[in-house]
Each structure stands twice: as structure tokens, then as C-alpha cells.
Amino acid sequence: MNQTDTRKETLEFNKLQKRLRRHVGNAIADYNMIEEGDVVMACISGGKDSFAMLDILLNLQKAAPIKFEVVAVNLDQKQPGFPEHILPDYFETLNIPYYIVDKDTYSVVKEKVPEGKTTCGLCSRLRRGTLYSFAEKIGATKLALGHHMDDIVETMFLNMFHGSRLKAMPPKLRSDDGRNVVIRPLTYCREKDLIKYAEHKEFPIIPCNLCGSQENLQRQSIKAMLIEWDKKTPGRVEAIFKSIQNVSPSQLADRELFDFVNLPLDREGNREEYEFSEAVVSSTNIDESMFIDVTNI
């Protein structure tokens, strides 16, 4: 690689790094994820996303107008062949506080899940329960997970297609018992950016071998669908995500969110201009790209 290419690569990475840090900072501010005095337990799996999250949080910690702690925590699930030295060595180089939690969830998952079935569901529940308990033990006030925008959008479609529910992953969540608060600082970050970031940073990524790198076929199908959409229409994933932030209950059909049953007729207030008139036409913004040529129909 010549000097020009090196300079260009450095420039591109600096832009990427600045963009990711900005996205994380905005997500933290928008959802009040981290507050003065918080102890943030960064849950590190060994994957690209959690490594990137930790790296960006540590950087923001230095520049933030508030003081908060970051503690790295890895759950060692006792998977055969798991390289136990990699994460402790990495945390030592960063000179940050960290814990390795030993919990043999591997044996439980292998015992409970039939051969050939997806282990991700049970594995994540066991992992979440263990991490919740450990957060209380060390006095952590927030649990930071490495889910990004693509994860959130994929989860929404998974629930729509396979669960008949309009549900995704929230940027911030209080556990059902109210004892823990989960935050997702990478909420505004795209996976494709995180892949490039991890490659440049050369994080010591550890693949998940619990299921022999088994893929959740339903999620992989949705991921492929979104990648195809993104190629054809750049920005579509971001648009879908923004729709999750702009919900209109009265325009959906959930009777728990909106009282469709008791909609009173009220003709006492000001009347809207909804008849066909010059005033209505002139004040309406018409998107000409939506016009259809019907001359040859």
C-alpha cells in the first residue's frame, strides 16, 4: 500500500470513528442512558459489536461532561475450546476494571435443547439472568449491551413475521422486576460500520461456538432481506428504524394503545377544511414522484 492509499484509508477511518462516536453520544443523550455517577457494566461477549461498544464508551468517558465508571464483564459459559485468556489479556492492556463470570450455561443448553434446534433463545435467557444478578452484586446501575440498529430492525421483523407482534428492542429497558436498567448505546449505529471499525481496530474477536456457529435461520433470512433492500434503496434501514421512533397509535389497530371503541362525534369545535376546495389544494404538498402515468393503461 502506497502513501496515498494509507492516507486515504486513515482519513476514511477517522470519518467512520467520528460518525460512530457521534451516534453513540446522541443515543446516550436522547434516551438518558448514562447519568452522573453511573456504574456501567459493559457486557463483552468477544464479538465485534461488544468490543466496539466498549472502545467507544471508554473514549466518551474521557470527554463526557459527567463522571461515570465503565466495568467490563464477560460471562464464561464454559464452551469447549473457549480461549479463556483472550478477554482478560485484552482488558489488562486497556487497564480497566473487569470481571470474568464463570457459569456453565453450556451444559444446561445442550441438555435442554434437542439436537438440531436453535440454542440462541435459551442461551440468551440464561445469560441475561446471570448478568442481571451479577450487576446487582457489583453495584452496577446500567447494563450496556452491544445491539445495533440492524439488530433492532431485524428483531421487529422477526416478531412481525413469526410472532404477530409489533415489537423490537428498546434503546433503554427496565427489567420486569425493576432491579436493572439495560442500555443499548449502539442503537443508532449500522452493522456495516461496526464491521469496518472492528477490522481496522483488529479486536481479538472470539466466535460463538456454543452451537457450532449455528445460524438462526429466521434472523438470517431477515438480515438477507434487509441487505438486499439496502442495496436497492440506501437509507431504507434507517427509515424503518425512524418509524419505530414515530408511532401513531390511532393509525394502527391495537385497542390497548388507542380507544377505538369510544370515539365520540364532536362537531362543536373548529371544522377542518376537508372538502375539495382551492384552499385545500393550494395548501397541500404533493409529491410528484408518486404520480402514475395512466395514459397507456
PDB file of C-alpha atoms in Angstrom, residues 85-276:
ATOM      1  CA  HIS A  85      -7.067 -15.926  28.193  1.00  0.00           C
ATOM      2  CA  ILE A  86      -8.061 -13.601  25.332  1.00  0.00           C
ATOM      3  CA  LEU A  87     -10.501 -11.277  27.084  1.00  0.00           C
ATOM      4  CA  PRO A  88      -8.581 -10.932  30.387  1.00  0.00           C
ATOM      5  CA  ASP A  89      -5.415 -10.157  28.408  1.00  0.00           C
ATOM      6  CA  TYR A  90      -7.283  -7.562  26.340  1.00  0.00           C
ATOM      7  CA  PHE A  91      -8.836  -5.905  29.411  1.00  0.00           C
ATOM      8  CA  GLU A  92      -5.401  -5.793  31.061  1.00  0.00           C
ATOM      9  CA  THR A  93      -3.960  -3.909  28.089  1.00  0.00           C
ATOM     10  CA  LEU A  94      -6.766  -1.348  28.464  1.00  0.00           C
ATOM     11  CA  ASN A  95      -6.058  -1.061  32.194  1.00  0.00           C
ATOM     12  CA  ILE A  96      -9.760  -1.093  33.070  1.00  0.00           C
ATOM     13  CA  PRO A  97     -11.695  -2.880  35.832  1.00  0.00           C
ATOM     14  CA  TYR A  98     -13.157  -6.181  34.643  1.00  0.00           C
ATOM     15  CA  TYR A  99     -14.719  -9.431  35.787  1.00  0.00           C
ATOM     16  CA  ILE A 100     -14.937 -12.870  34.227  1.00  0.00           C
ATOM     17  CA  VAL A 101     -18.093 -14.612  35.454  1.00  0.00           C
ATOM     18  CA  ASP A 102     -17.895 -18.412  35.361  1.00  0.00           C
ATOM     19  CA  LYS A 103     -21.286 -20.012  34.734  1.00  0.00           C
ATOM     20  CA  ASP A 104     -21.738 -23.322  32.943  1.00  0.00           C
ATOM     21  CA  THR A 105     -24.791 -22.445  30.862  1.00  0.00           C
ATOM     22  CA  TYR A 106     -23.340 -24.533  28.022  1.00  0.00           C
ATOM     23  CA  SER A 107     -24.247 -27.827  29.724  1.00  0.00           C
ATOM     24  CA  VAL A 108     -27.759 -26.597  30.517  1.00  0.00           C
ATOM     25  CA  VAL A 109     -28.399 -25.536  26.915  1.00  0.00           C
ATOM     26  CA  LYS A 110     -27.050 -28.784  25.456  1.00  0.00           C
ATOM     27  CA  GLU A 111     -29.201 -30.771  27.876  1.00  0.00           C
ATOM     28  CA  LYS A 112     -32.434 -28.854  27.321  1.00  0.00           C
ATOM     29  CA  VAL A 113     -32.344 -28.067  23.584  1.00  0.00           C
ATOM     30  CA  PRO A 114     -32.920 -31.002  21.181  1.00  0.00           C
ATOM     31  CA  GLU A 115     -30.182 -31.704  18.649  1.00  0.00           C
ATOM     32  CA  GLY A 116     -30.546 -29.537  15.545  1.00  0.00           C
ATOM     33  CA  LYS A 117     -32.706 -26.881  17.229  1.00  0.00           C
ATOM     34  CA  THR A 118     -31.631 -23.265  17.681  1.00  0.00           C
ATOM     35  CA  THR A 119     -29.964 -22.699  21.044  1.00  0.00           C
ATOM     36  CA  CYS A 120     -29.916 -18.877  20.907  1.00  0.00           C
ATOM     37  CA  GLY A 121     -33.213 -18.324  22.769  1.00  0.00           C
ATOM     38  CA  LEU A 122     -32.433 -20.358  25.889  1.00  0.00           C
ATOM     39  CA  CYS A 123     -28.794 -19.304  25.833  1.00  0.00           C
ATOM     40  CA  SER A 124     -29.690 -15.602  25.855  1.00  0.00           C
ATOM     41  CA  ARG A 125     -32.229 -16.038  28.689  1.00  0.00           C
ATOM     42  CA  LEU A 126     -29.720 -17.863  30.880  1.00  0.00           C
ATOM     43  CA  ARG A 127     -27.053 -15.302  30.064  1.00  0.00           C
ATOM     44  CA  ARG A 128     -29.374 -12.388  30.831  1.00  0.00           C
ATOM     45  CA  GLY A 129     -30.385 -13.822  34.214  1.00  0.00           C
ATOM     46  CA  THR A 130     -26.761 -14.374  35.213  1.00  0.00           C
ATOM     47  CA  LEU A 131     -25.717 -10.874  34.150  1.00  0.00           C
ATOM     48  CA  TYR A 132     -28.663  -9.251  35.944  1.00  0.00           C
ATOM     49  CA  SER A 133     -27.676 -10.953  39.195  1.00  0.00           C
ATOM     50  CA  PHE A 134     -24.020 -10.044  38.787  1.00  0.00           C
ATOM     51  CA  ALA A 135     -24.858  -6.394  38.068  1.00  0.00           C
ATOM     52  CA  GLU A 136     -26.554  -6.154  41.452  1.00  0.00           C
ATOM     53  CA  LYS A 137     -23.629  -7.910  43.106  1.00  0.00           C
ATOM     54  CA  ILE A 138     -21.066  -5.339  41.894  1.00  0.00           C
ATOM     55  CA  GLY A 139     -23.368  -2.330  42.238  1.00  0.00           C
ATOM     56  CA  ALA A 140     -23.707  -1.633  38.514  1.00  0.00           C
ATOM     57  CA  THR A 141     -26.517   0.807  37.756  1.00  0.00           C
ATOM     58  CA  LYS A 142     -26.658   0.187  33.980  1.00  0.00           C
ATOM     59  CA  LEU A 143     -26.022  -2.896  31.823  1.00  0.00           C
ATOM     60  CA  ALA A 144     -24.712  -1.956  28.374  1.00  0.00           C
ATOM     61  CA  LEU A 145     -25.393  -4.412  25.544  1.00  0.00           C
ATOM     62  CA  GLY A 146     -23.927  -4.281  22.037  1.00  0.00           C
ATOM     63  CA  HIS A 147     -27.109  -4.434  19.941  1.00  0.00           C
ATOM     64  CA  HIS A 148     -27.083  -2.058  16.970  1.00  0.00           C
ATOM     65  CA  MET A 149     -29.690  -0.584  14.593  1.00  0.00           C
ATOM     66  CA  ASP A 150     -29.718  -3.640  12.316  1.00  0.00           C
ATOM     67  CA  ASP A 151     -30.371  -5.927  15.314  1.00  0.00           C
ATOM     68  CA  ILE A 152     -33.312  -3.760  16.352  1.00  0.00           C
ATOM     69  CA  VAL A 153     -34.899  -3.663  12.887  1.00  0.00           C
ATOM     70  CA  GLU A 154     -34.323  -7.402  12.365  1.00  0.00           C
ATOM     71  CA  THR A 155     -35.984  -8.128  15.711  1.00  0.00           C
ATOM     72  CA  MET A 156     -39.014  -6.061  14.724  1.00  0.00           C
ATOM     73  CA  PHE A 157     -39.486  -8.092  11.529  1.00  0.00           C
ATOM     74  CA  LEU A 158     -38.865 -11.363  13.399  1.00  0.00           C
ATOM     75  CA  ASN A 159     -41.677 -10.503  15.799  1.00  0.00           C
ATOM     76  CA  MET A 160     -43.953  -9.385  12.952  1.00  0.00           C
ATOM     77  CA  PHE A 161     -43.372 -12.406  10.712  1.00  0.00           C
ATOM     78  CA  HIS A 162     -43.105 -15.125  13.339  1.00  0.00           C
ATOM     79  CA  GLY A 163     -44.820 -13.728  16.429  1.00  0.00           C
ATOM     80  CA  SER A 164     -47.603 -11.491  15.059  1.00  0.00           C
ATOM     81  CA  ARG A 165     -46.389  -8.669  17.299  1.00  0.00           C
ATOM     82  CA  LEU A 166     -45.181  -5.154  16.557  1.00  0.00           C
ATOM     83  CA  LYS A 167     -42.214  -5.289  18.911  1.00  0.00           C
ATOM     84  CA  ALA A 168     -38.483  -4.625  18.633  1.00  0.00           C
ATOM     85  CA  MET A 169     -35.608  -3.922  21.074  1.00  0.00           C
ATOM     86  CA  PRO A 170     -35.821  -0.648  23.005  1.00  0.00           C
ATOM     87  CA  PRO A 171     -32.723   1.544  23.358  1.00  0.00           C
ATOM     88  CA  LYS A 172     -33.303   1.525  27.110  1.00  0.00           C
ATOM     89  CA  LEU A 173     -35.172  -1.057  29.159  1.00  0.00           C
ATOM     90  CA  ARG A 174     -36.023  -1.643  32.791  1.00  0.00           C
ATOM     91  CA  SER A 175     -36.115  -5.316  33.755  1.00  0.00           C
ATOM     92  CA  ASP A 176     -39.500  -6.766  34.692  1.00  0.00           C
ATOM     93  CA  ASP A 177     -38.637  -6.750  38.407  1.00  0.00           C
ATOM     94  CA  GLY A 178     -37.372  -3.165  38.178  1.00  0.00           C
ATOM     95  CA  ARG A 179     -33.964  -4.063  39.594  1.00  0.00           C
ATOM     96  CA  ASN A 180     -31.876  -3.481  36.458  1.00  0.00           C
ATOM     97  CA  VAL A 181     -31.721  -0.998  33.585  1.00  0.00           C
ATOM     98  CA  VAL A 182     -30.397  -2.175  30.222  1.00  0.00           C
ATOM     99  CA  ILE A 183     -28.995   0.297  27.691  1.00  0.00           C
ATOM    100  CA  ARG A 184     -28.026  -0.169  24.046  1.00  0.00           C
ATOM    101  CA  PRO A 185     -25.513   2.589  23.190  1.00  0.00           C
ATOM    102  CA  LEU A 186     -25.086   1.309  19.602  1.00  0.00           C
ATOM    103  CA  THR A 187     -28.775   1.881  18.824  1.00  0.00           C
ATOM    104  CA  TYR A 188     -28.013   4.463  16.102  1.00  0.00           C
ATOM    105  CA  CYS A 189     -25.064   2.529  14.613  1.00  0.00           C
ATOM    106  CA  ARG A 190     -25.221   0.417  11.458  1.00  0.00           C
ATOM    107  CA  GLU A 191     -23.685  -3.057  11.482  1.00  0.00           C
ATOM    108  CA  LYS A 192     -21.728  -2.411   8.280  1.00  0.00           C
ATOM    109  CA  ASP A 193     -19.938   0.465  10.024  1.00  0.00           C
ATOM    110  CA  LEU A 194     -19.159  -1.683  13.058  1.00  0.00           C
ATOM    111  CA  ILE A 195     -17.683  -4.399  10.827  1.00  0.00           C
ATOM    112  CA  LYS A 196     -15.281  -1.884   9.250  1.00  0.00           C
ATOM    113  CA  TYR A 197     -14.451  -0.423  12.659  1.00  0.00           C
ATOM    114  CA  ALA A 198     -13.641  -3.820  14.166  1.00  0.00           C
ATOM    115  CA  GLU A 199     -11.475  -4.762  11.175  1.00  0.00           C
ATOM    116  CA  HIS A 200      -9.437  -1.583  11.472  1.00  0.00           C
ATOM    117  CA  LYS A 201      -9.090  -1.874  15.253  1.00  0.00           C
ATOM    118  CA  GLU A 202      -8.175  -5.568  14.989  1.00  0.00           C
ATOM    119  CA  PHE A 203     -10.170  -6.592  18.043  1.00  0.00           C
ATOM    120  CA  PRO A 204      -9.392 -10.153  19.261  1.00  0.00           C
ATOM    121  CA  ILE A 205     -12.811 -11.445  18.183  1.00  0.00           C
ATOM    122  CA  ILE A 206     -13.973 -14.780  19.595  1.00  0.00           C
ATOM    123  CA  PRO A 207     -16.598 -16.672  17.536  1.00  0.00           C
ATOM    124  CA  CYS A 208     -19.559 -18.230  19.344  1.00  0.00           C
ATOM    125  CA  ASN A 209     -19.052 -21.997  19.178  1.00  0.00           C
ATOM    126  CA  LEU A 210     -21.833 -22.933  21.574  1.00  0.00           C
ATOM    127  CA  CYS A 211     -23.911 -24.167  18.675  1.00  0.00           C
ATOM    128  CA  GLY A 212     -21.130 -24.882  16.202  1.00  0.00           C
ATOM    129  CA  SER A 213     -21.625 -21.434  14.664  1.00  0.00           C
ATOM    130  CA  GLN A 214     -25.264 -22.406  14.121  1.00  0.00           C
ATOM    131  CA  GLU A 215     -27.247 -19.658  12.448  1.00  0.00           C
ATOM    132  CA  ASN A 216     -30.711 -18.611  13.492  1.00  0.00           C
ATOM    133  CA  LEU A 217     -32.232 -19.229  10.064  1.00  0.00           C
ATOM    134  CA  GLN A 218     -35.200 -16.917  10.587  1.00  0.00           C
ATOM    135  CA  ARG A 219     -32.982 -13.995  11.581  1.00  0.00           C
ATOM    136  CA  GLN A 220     -30.514 -14.734   8.778  1.00  0.00           C
ATOM    137  CA  SER A 221     -33.366 -14.673   6.265  1.00  0.00           C
ATOM    138  CA  ILE A 222     -34.494 -11.270   7.511  1.00  0.00           C
ATOM    139  CA  LYS A 223     -30.909  -9.990   7.556  1.00  0.00           C
ATOM    140  CA  ALA A 224     -30.519 -11.024   3.895  1.00  0.00           C
ATOM    141  CA  MET A 225     -33.787  -9.248   3.060  1.00  0.00           C
ATOM    142  CA  LEU A 226     -32.597  -6.015   4.687  1.00  0.00           C
ATOM    143  CA  ILE A 227     -29.203  -6.187   2.970  1.00  0.00           C
ATOM    144  CA  GLU A 228     -30.956  -6.516  -0.385  1.00  0.00           C
ATOM    145  CA  TRP A 229     -33.240  -3.576   0.413  1.00  0.00           C
ATOM    146  CA  ASP A 230     -30.236  -1.522   1.498  1.00  0.00           C
ATOM    147  CA  LYS A 231     -28.512  -2.191  -1.827  1.00  0.00           C
ATOM    148  CA  LYS A 232     -31.545  -1.172  -3.865  1.00  0.00           C
ATOM    149  CA  THR A 233     -32.576   1.743  -1.672  1.00  0.00           C
ATOM    150  CA  PRO A 234     -29.781   3.090   0.564  1.00  0.00           C
ATOM    151  CA  GLY A 235     -31.152   4.525   3.785  1.00  0.00           C
ATOM    152  CA  ARG A 236     -34.137   2.186   3.990  1.00  0.00           C
ATOM    153  CA  VAL A 237     -32.985   0.520   7.225  1.00  0.00           C
ATOM    154  CA  GLU A 238     -32.559   3.945   8.821  1.00  0.00           C
ATOM    155  CA  ALA A 239     -36.055   4.917   7.616  1.00  0.00           C
ATOM    156  CA  ILE A 240     -37.558   1.758   9.122  1.00  0.00           C
ATOM    157  CA  PHE A 241     -35.778   2.453  12.395  1.00  0.00           C
ATOM    158  CA  LYS A 242     -37.107   6.024  12.460  1.00  0.00           C
ATOM    159  CA  SER A 243     -40.624   4.638  12.059  1.00  0.00           C
ATOM    160  CA  ILE A 244     -40.097   2.763  15.337  1.00  0.00           C
ATOM    161  CA  GLN A 245     -39.415   6.151  16.918  1.00  0.00           C
ATOM    162  CA  ASN A 246     -42.529   7.745  15.376  1.00  0.00           C
ATOM    163  CA  VAL A 247     -45.503   5.600  16.315  1.00  0.00           C
ATOM    164  CA  SER A 248     -49.087   6.779  15.719  1.00  0.00           C
ATOM    165  CA  PRO A 249     -51.337   4.518  17.846  1.00  0.00           C
ATOM    166  CA  SER A 250     -54.529   5.939  16.302  1.00  0.00           C
ATOM    167  CA  GLN A 251     -53.316   4.796  12.868  1.00  0.00           C
ATOM    168  CA  LEU A 252     -52.722   1.194  13.950  1.00  0.00           C
ATOM    169  CA  ALA A 253     -55.217  -1.311  15.368  1.00  0.00           C
ATOM    170  CA  ASP A 254     -54.162  -2.067  18.955  1.00  0.00           C
ATOM    171  CA  ARG A 255     -57.176  -1.444  21.192  1.00  0.00           C
ATOM    172  CA  GLU A 256     -54.903  -1.338  24.245  1.00  0.00           C
ATOM    173  CA  LEU A 257     -52.941   1.604  22.843  1.00  0.00           C
ATOM    174  CA  PHE A 258     -55.874   3.583  21.470  1.00  0.00           C
ATOM    175  CA  ASP A 259     -59.543   3.701  22.477  1.00  0.00           C
ATOM    176  CA  PHE A 260     -61.214   2.854  19.168  1.00  0.00           C
ATOM    177  CA  VAL A 261     -64.372   1.689  20.949  1.00  0.00           C
ATOM    178  CA  ASN A 262     -65.235   5.056  22.464  1.00  0.00           C
ATOM    179  CA  LEU A 263     -64.656   7.591  19.696  1.00  0.00           C
ATOM    180  CA  PRO A 264     -67.200  10.382  20.281  1.00  0.00           C
ATOM    181  CA  LEU A 265     -68.541  12.516  17.481  1.00  0.00           C
ATOM    182  CA  ASP A 266     -67.651  16.150  18.189  1.00  0.00           C
ATOM    183  CA  ARG A 267     -68.950  18.879  15.882  1.00  0.00           C
ATOM    184  CA  GLU A 268     -68.669  21.705  18.372  1.00  0.00           C
ATOM    185  CA  GLY A 269     -65.014  22.534  17.696  1.00  0.00           C
ATOM    186  CA  ASN A 270     -63.376  24.130  14.677  1.00  0.00           C
ATOM    187  CA  ARG A 271     -64.184  22.455  11.387  1.00  0.00           C
ATOM    188  CA  GLU A 272     -61.299  21.129   9.286  1.00  0.00           C
ATOM    189  CA  GLU A 273     -61.089  22.020   5.600  1.00  0.00           C
ATOM    190  CA  TYR A 274     -61.553  18.585   4.075  1.00  0.00           C
ATOM    191  CA  GLU A 275     -63.820  19.371   1.147  1.00  0.00           C
ATOM    192  CA  PHE A 276     -62.380  19.749  -2.363  1.00  0.00           C
TER     193      PHE A 276
END
